[in-house]
Short mmCIF file of C-alpha atoms and ligand atoms in Angstrom, two decimals:
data_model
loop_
_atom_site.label_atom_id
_atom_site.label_comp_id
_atom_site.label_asym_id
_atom_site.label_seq_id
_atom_site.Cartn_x
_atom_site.Cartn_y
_atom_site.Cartn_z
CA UNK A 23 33.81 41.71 104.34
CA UNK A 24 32.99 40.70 107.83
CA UNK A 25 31.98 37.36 109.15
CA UNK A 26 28.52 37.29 111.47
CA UNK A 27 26.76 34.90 113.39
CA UNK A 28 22.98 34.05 113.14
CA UNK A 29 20.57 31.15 114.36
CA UNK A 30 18.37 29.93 111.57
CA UNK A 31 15.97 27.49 113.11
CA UNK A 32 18.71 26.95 116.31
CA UNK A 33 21.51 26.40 113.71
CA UNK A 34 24.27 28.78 114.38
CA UNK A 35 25.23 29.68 110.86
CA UNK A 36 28.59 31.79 110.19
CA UNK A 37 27.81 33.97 106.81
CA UNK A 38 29.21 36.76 105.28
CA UNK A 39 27.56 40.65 106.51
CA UNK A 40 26.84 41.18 102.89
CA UNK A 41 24.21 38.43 102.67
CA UNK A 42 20.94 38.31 102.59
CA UNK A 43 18.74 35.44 104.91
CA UNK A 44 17.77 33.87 101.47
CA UNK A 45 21.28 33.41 100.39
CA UNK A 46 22.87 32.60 103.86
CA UNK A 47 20.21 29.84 104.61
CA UNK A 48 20.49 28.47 100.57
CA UNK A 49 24.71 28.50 101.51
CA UNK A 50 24.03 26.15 104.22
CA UNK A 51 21.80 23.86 103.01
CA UNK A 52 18.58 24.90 104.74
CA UNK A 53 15.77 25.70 101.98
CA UNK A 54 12.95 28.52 102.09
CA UNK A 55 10.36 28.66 99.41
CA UNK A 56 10.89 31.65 96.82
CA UNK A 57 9.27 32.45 93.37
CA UNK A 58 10.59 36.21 92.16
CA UNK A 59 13.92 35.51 93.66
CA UNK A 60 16.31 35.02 91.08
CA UNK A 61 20.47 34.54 91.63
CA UNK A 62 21.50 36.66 88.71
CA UNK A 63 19.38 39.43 89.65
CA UNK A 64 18.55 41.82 92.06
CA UNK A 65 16.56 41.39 94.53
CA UNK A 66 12.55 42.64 94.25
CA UNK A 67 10.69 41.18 97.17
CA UNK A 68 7.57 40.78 95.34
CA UNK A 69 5.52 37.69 96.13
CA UNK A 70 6.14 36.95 99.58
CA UNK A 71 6.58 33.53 99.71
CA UNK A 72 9.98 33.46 100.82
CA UNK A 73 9.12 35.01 104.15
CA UNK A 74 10.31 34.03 107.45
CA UNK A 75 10.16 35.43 110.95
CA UNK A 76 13.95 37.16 111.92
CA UNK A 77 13.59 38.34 115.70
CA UNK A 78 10.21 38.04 115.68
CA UNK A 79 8.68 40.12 112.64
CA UNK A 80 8.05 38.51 109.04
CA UNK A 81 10.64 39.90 106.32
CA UNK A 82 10.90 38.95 102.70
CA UNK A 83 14.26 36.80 103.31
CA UNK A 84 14.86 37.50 99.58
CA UNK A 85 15.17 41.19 100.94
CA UNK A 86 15.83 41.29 104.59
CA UNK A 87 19.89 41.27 105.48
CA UNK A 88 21.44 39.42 108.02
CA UNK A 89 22.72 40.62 111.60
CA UNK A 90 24.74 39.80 114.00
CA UNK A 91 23.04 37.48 116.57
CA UNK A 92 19.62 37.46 114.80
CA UNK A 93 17.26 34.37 114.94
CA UNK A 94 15.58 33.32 112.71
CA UNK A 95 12.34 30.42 112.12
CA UNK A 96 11.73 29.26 108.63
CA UNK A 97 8.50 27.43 109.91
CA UNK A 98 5.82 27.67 112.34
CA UNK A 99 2.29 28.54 112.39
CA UNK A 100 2.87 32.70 111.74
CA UNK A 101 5.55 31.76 108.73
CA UNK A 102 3.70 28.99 107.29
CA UNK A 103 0.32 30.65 107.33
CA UNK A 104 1.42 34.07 105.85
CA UNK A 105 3.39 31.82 103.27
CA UNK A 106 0.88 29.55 101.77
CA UNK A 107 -1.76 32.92 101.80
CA UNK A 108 0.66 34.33 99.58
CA UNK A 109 1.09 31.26 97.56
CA UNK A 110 -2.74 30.84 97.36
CA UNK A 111 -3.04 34.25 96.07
CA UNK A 112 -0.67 33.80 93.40
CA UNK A 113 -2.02 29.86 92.11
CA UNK A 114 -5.99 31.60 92.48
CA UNK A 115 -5.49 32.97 89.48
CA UNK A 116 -3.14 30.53 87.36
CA UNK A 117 -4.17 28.24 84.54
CA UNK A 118 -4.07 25.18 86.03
CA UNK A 119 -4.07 22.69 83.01
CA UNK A 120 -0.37 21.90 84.15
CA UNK A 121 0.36 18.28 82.12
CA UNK A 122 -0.09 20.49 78.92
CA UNK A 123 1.79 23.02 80.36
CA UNK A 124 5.78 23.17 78.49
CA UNK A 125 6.65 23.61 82.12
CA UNK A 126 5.32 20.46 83.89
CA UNK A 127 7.70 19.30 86.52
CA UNK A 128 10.17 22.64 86.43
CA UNK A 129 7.62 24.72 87.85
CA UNK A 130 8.60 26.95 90.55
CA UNK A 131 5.27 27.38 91.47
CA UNK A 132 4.31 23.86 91.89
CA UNK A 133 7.79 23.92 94.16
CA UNK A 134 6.65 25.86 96.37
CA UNK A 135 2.28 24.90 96.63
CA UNK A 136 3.93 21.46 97.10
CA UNK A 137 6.05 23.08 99.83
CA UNK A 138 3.56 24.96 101.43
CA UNK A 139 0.33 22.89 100.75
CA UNK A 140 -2.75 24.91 99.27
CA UNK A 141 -6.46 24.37 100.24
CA UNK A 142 -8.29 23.42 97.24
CA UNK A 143 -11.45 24.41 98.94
CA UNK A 144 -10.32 28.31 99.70
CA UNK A 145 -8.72 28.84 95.60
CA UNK A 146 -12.11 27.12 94.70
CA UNK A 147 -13.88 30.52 96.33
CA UNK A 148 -11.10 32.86 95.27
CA UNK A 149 -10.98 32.04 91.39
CA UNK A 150 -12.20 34.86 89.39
CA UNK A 151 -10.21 36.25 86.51
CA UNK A 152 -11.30 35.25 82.92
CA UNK A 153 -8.68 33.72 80.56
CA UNK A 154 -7.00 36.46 78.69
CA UNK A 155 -5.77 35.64 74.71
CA UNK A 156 -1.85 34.25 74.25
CA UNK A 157 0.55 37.00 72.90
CA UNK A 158 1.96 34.26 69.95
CA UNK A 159 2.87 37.23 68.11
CA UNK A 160 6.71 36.67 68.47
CA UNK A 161 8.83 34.02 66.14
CA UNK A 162 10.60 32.16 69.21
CA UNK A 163 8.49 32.78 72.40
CA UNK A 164 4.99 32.21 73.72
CA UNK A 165 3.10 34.72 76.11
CA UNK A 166 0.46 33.27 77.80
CA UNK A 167 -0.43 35.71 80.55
CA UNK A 168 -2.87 32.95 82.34
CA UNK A 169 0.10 31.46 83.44
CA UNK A 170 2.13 34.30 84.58
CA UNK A 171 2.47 35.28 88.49
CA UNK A 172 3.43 38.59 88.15
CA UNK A 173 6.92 37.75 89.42
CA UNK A 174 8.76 40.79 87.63
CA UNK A 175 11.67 38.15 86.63
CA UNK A 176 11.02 38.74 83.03
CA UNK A 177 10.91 42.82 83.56
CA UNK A 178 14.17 42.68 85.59
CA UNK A 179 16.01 40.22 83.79
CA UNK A 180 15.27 42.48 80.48
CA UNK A 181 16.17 45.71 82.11
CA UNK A 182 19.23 44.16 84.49
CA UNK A 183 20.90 42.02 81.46
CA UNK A 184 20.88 42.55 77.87
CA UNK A 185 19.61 46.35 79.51
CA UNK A 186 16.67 47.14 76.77
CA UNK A 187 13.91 47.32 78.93
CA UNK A 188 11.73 46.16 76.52
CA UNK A 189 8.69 45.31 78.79
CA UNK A 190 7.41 46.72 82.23
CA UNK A 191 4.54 45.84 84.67
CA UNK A 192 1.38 47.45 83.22
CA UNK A 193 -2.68 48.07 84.12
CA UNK A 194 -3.66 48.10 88.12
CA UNK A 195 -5.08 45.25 90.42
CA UNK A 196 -6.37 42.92 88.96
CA UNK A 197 -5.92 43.61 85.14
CA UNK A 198 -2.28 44.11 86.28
CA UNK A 199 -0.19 42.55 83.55
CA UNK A 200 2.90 42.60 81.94
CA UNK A 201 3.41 44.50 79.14
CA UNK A 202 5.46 46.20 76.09
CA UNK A 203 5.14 49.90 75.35
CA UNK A 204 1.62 50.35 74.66
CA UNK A 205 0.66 47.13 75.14
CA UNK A 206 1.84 46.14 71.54
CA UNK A 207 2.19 42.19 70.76
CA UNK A 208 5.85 41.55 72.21
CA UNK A 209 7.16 41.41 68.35
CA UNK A 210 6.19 44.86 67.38
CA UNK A 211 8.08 46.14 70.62
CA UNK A 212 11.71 46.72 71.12
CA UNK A 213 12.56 43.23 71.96
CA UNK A 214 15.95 42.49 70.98
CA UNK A 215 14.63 38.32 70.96
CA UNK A 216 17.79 37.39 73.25
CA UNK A 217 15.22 34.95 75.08
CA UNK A 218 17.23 35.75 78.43
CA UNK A 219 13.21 36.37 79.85
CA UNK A 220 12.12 33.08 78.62
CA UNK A 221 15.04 31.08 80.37
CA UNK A 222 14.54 32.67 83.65
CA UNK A 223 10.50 32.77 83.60
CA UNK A 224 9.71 29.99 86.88
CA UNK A 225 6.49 29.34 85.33
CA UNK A 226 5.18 28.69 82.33
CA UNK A 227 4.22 32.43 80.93
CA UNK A 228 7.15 32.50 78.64
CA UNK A 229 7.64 29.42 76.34
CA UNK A 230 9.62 28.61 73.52
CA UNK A 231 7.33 27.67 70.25
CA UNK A 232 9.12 25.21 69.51
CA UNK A 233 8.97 23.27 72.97
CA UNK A 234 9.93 20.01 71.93
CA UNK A 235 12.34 18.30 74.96
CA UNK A 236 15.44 17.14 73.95
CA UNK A 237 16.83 13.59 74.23
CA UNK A 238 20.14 14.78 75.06
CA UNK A 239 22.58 17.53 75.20
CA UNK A 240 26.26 18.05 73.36
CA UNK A 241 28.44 20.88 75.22
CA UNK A 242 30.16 22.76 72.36
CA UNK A 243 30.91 26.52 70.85
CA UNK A 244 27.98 28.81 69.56
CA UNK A 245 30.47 29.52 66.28
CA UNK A 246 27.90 32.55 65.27
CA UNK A 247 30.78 35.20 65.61
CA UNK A 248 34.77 35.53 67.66
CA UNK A 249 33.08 35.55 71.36
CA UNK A 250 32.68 31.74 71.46
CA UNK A 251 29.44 31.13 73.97
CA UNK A 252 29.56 28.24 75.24
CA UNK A 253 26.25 26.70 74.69
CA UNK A 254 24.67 22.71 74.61
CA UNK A 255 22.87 21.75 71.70
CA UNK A 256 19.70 19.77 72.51
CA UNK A 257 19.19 16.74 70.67
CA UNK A 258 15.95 14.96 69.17
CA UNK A 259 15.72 12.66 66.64
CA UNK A 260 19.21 13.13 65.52
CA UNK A 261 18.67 16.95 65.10
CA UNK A 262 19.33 20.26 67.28
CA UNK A 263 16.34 20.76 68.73
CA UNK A 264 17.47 23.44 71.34
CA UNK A 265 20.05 25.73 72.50
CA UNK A 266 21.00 26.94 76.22
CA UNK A 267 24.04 28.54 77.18
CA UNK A 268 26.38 27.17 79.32
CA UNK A 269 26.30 28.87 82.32
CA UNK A 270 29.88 27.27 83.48
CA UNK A 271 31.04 29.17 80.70
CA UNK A 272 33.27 32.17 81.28
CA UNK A 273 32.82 33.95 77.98
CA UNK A 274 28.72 34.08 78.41
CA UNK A 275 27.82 33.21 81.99
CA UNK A 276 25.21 30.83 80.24
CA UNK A 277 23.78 34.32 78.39
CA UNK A 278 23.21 34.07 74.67
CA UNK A 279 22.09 36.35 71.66
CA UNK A 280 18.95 35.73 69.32
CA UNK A 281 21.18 33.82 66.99
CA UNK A 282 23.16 31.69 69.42
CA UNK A 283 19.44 30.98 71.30
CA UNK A 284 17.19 30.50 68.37
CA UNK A 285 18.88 30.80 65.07
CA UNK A 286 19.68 26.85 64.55
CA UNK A 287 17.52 26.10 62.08
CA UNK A 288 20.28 26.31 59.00
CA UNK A 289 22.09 22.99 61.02
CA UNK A 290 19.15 20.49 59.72
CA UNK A 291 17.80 22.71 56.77
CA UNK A 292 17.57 20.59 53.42
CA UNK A 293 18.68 23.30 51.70
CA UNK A 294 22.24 23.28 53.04
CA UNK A 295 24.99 21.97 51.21
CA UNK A 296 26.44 18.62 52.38
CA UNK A 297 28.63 17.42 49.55
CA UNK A 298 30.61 19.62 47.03
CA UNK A 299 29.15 20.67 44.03
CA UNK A 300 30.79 21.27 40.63
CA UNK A 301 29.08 23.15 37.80
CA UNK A 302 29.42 21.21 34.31
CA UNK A 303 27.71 22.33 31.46
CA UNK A 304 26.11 25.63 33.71
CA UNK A 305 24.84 22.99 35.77
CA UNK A 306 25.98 22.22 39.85
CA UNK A 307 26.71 18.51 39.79
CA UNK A 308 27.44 17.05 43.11
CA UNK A 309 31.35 15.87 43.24
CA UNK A 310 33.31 14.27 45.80
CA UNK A 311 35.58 16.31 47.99
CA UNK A 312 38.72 14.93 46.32
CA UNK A 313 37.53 15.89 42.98
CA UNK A 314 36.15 19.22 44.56
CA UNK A 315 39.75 19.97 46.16
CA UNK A 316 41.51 18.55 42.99
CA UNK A 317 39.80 21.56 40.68
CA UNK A 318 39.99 24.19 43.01
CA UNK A 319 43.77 23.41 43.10
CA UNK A 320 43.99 23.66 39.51
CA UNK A 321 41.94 26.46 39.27
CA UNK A 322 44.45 28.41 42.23
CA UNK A 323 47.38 27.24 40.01
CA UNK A 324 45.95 28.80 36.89
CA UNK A 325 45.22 32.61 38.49
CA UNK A 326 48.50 32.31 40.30
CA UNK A 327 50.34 31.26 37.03
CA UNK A 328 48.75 33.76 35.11
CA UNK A 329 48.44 37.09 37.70
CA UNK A 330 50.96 35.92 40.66
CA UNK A 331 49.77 34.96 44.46
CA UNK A 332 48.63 38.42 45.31
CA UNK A 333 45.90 38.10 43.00
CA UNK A 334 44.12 34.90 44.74
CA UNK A 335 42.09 35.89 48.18
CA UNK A 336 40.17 34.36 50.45
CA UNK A 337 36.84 34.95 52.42
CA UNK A 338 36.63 32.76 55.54
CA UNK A 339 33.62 32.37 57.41
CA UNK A 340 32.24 32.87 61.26
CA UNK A 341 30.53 29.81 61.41
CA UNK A 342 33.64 28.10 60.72
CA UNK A 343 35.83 27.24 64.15
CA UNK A 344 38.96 29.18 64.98
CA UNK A 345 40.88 26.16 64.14
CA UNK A 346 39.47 26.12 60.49
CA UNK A 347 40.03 29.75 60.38
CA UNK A 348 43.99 29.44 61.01
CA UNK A 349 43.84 26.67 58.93
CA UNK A 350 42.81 28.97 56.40
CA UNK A 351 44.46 31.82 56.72
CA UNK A 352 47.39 29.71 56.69
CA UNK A 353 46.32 27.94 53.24
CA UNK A 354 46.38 31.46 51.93
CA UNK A 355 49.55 32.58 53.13
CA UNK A 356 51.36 29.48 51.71
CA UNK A 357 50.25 30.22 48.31
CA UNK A 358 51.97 33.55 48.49
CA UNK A 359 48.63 35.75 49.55
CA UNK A 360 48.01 38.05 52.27
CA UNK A 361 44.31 38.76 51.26
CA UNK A 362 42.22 37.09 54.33
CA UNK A 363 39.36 38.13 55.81
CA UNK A 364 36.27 37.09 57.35
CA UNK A 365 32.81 37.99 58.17
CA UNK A 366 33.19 37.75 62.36
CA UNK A 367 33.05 41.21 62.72
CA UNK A 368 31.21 42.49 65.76
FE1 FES B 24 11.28 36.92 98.24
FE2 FES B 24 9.54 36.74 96.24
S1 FES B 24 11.20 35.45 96.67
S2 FES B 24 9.54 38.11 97.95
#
């Protein structure tokens, strides 16, 4: 790949010929408002409000490549006004109760209004569209189309990722929405619930139902099945109350399945077993673990007394770590038995 030069507000900036003006400008530092632009996917050039004027004509710098020798003004009066018009267009018709809003404060598009500046007075004549009813049909995520800017990040990131195209832009101007096949509530559709939409949504369209912050985050292993995600378990009140993949992580690239993502719920349920449990009298009692470990050694003793070592087996588990999986295959093995297996199977 070939090096070029180009002059981004009279910087000379030396970039890759692959790049785009988005990503050569982001490289070095110098920042230019964008909303459907998202790193892990391609490019769409939707909403507008990353444009800038290369040589004289506004491009979608999202889009637009870079050349050798072209200039390029993030700012002045053409830029700036053709950027907050398309930012105006795009807030005219958001819900604007923002504190109650899961996305307060990580709002892309209260980045860039902030950026840009909006005139209160102008939205005041442009509002117009009626609120239209939350899709809250789904287990895990919230659709509330008031919020959503018709950014196509959701629609790209479900066809360009986990590749199930499960939703698509639907309707024309201004009932232009997004939708799933036949505009069924997002759980009857073909949603495979991986949440990858909800993660990369700017605003706040796509929420998680339970949206409650955490107070702080452990790095550690999604132990669901043998890929190993790395994920960070949020933490609330001394219980997971959210999971997002590490994107540092080279297994997952911070992407995660429905049950990595969502299925944490077993972790604080009362119903899980904490302490051992020993049936006396057809009734579980709970034990200690050295009285646990003391019968079930008495108990291996008796089968392999009576039948030999092949006859004892073991069953390991998916949720258990790789370490505690050797550990138990190796258990097995030393009482004679080659019968392992496990449920990790993908
Ligand atoms: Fe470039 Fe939306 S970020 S057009």
């Amino acid at each position: 790949m070939a090096e070029i030069q180009l002059y981004v507000d009279g910087r000379e900036l030396t970039v890759e010929d692959s790049k785009t003006i988005l990503e050569a400008a982001t490289e070095n530092g110098v920042y230019i408002p964008h909303l459907c632009h998202h790193s892990d996917l391609n490019p769409a050039g939707i909403c507008r409000v990353c444009l800038v004027e290369a040589d004289g004509i506004l491009v979608p710098s999202c889009r637009a490549p870079v050349a050798a020798g072209m200039v390029v003004k993030t700012g002045g009066d053409l830029v700036n006004k053709a950027r907050r018009l398309a930012v105006e267009l795009l807030v005219v018709n958001h819900h604007d109760d923002c504190l109650a809003c899961g996305k307060n404060n990580d709002c892309k598009l209260q980045e860039v209004a902030r950026y840009v500046g909006v005139d209160k007075e102008r939205l005041k004549r442009l509002r117009s569209r009626e609120l239209r009813p939350v899709d809250d049909s789904h287990p895990f995520i919230v659709r509330d189309y008031n919020k959503c800017v018709l950014c196509g990040i959701c629609v790209r990131t479900c066809d360009e990722i986990p590749c199930v195209e499960a939703i698509d832009f639907s309707f024309r101007g201004y009932d232009t929405k997004i939708s799933t096949l036949g505009d069924k509530p997002l759980q009857e559709s073909k949603c495979v619930s991986c949440g990858e939409c909800l993660v990369r949504c700017p605003v706040g369209a796509l929420l998680p139902k339970n949206g409650a912050q955490p107070a702080y985050e452990v790095k550690t292993v999604c132990s669901y099945c043998g890929c190993g995600c790395g994920i960070y378990l949020g933490v609330r009140d001394g219980k997971v109350a959210r999971v997002r993949g590490n994107q540092d992580s080279p297994v997952n690239d911070g992407e995660l399945c429905v049950k990595g993502r969502f299925g944490y719920s077993y972790i604080n349920h009362p119903d899980r077993l904490t302490t051992p449990l020993i049936k006396r009298n057809g009734k579980f009692e709970e034990a200690s673990w050295d009285e646990a470990l003391e019968l079930v050694t008495e108990k291996f003793q008796e089968v392999q007394n009576k039948y030999g070592a092949e006859s004892l087996g073991g069953l390991s588990s998916a949720r258990a770590t790789n370490e505690d999986n050797y550990l138990f295959q190796k258990l097995l093995r030393s009482l004679g038995s080659n019968s392992v297996d496990h449920c990790a199977r993908l």
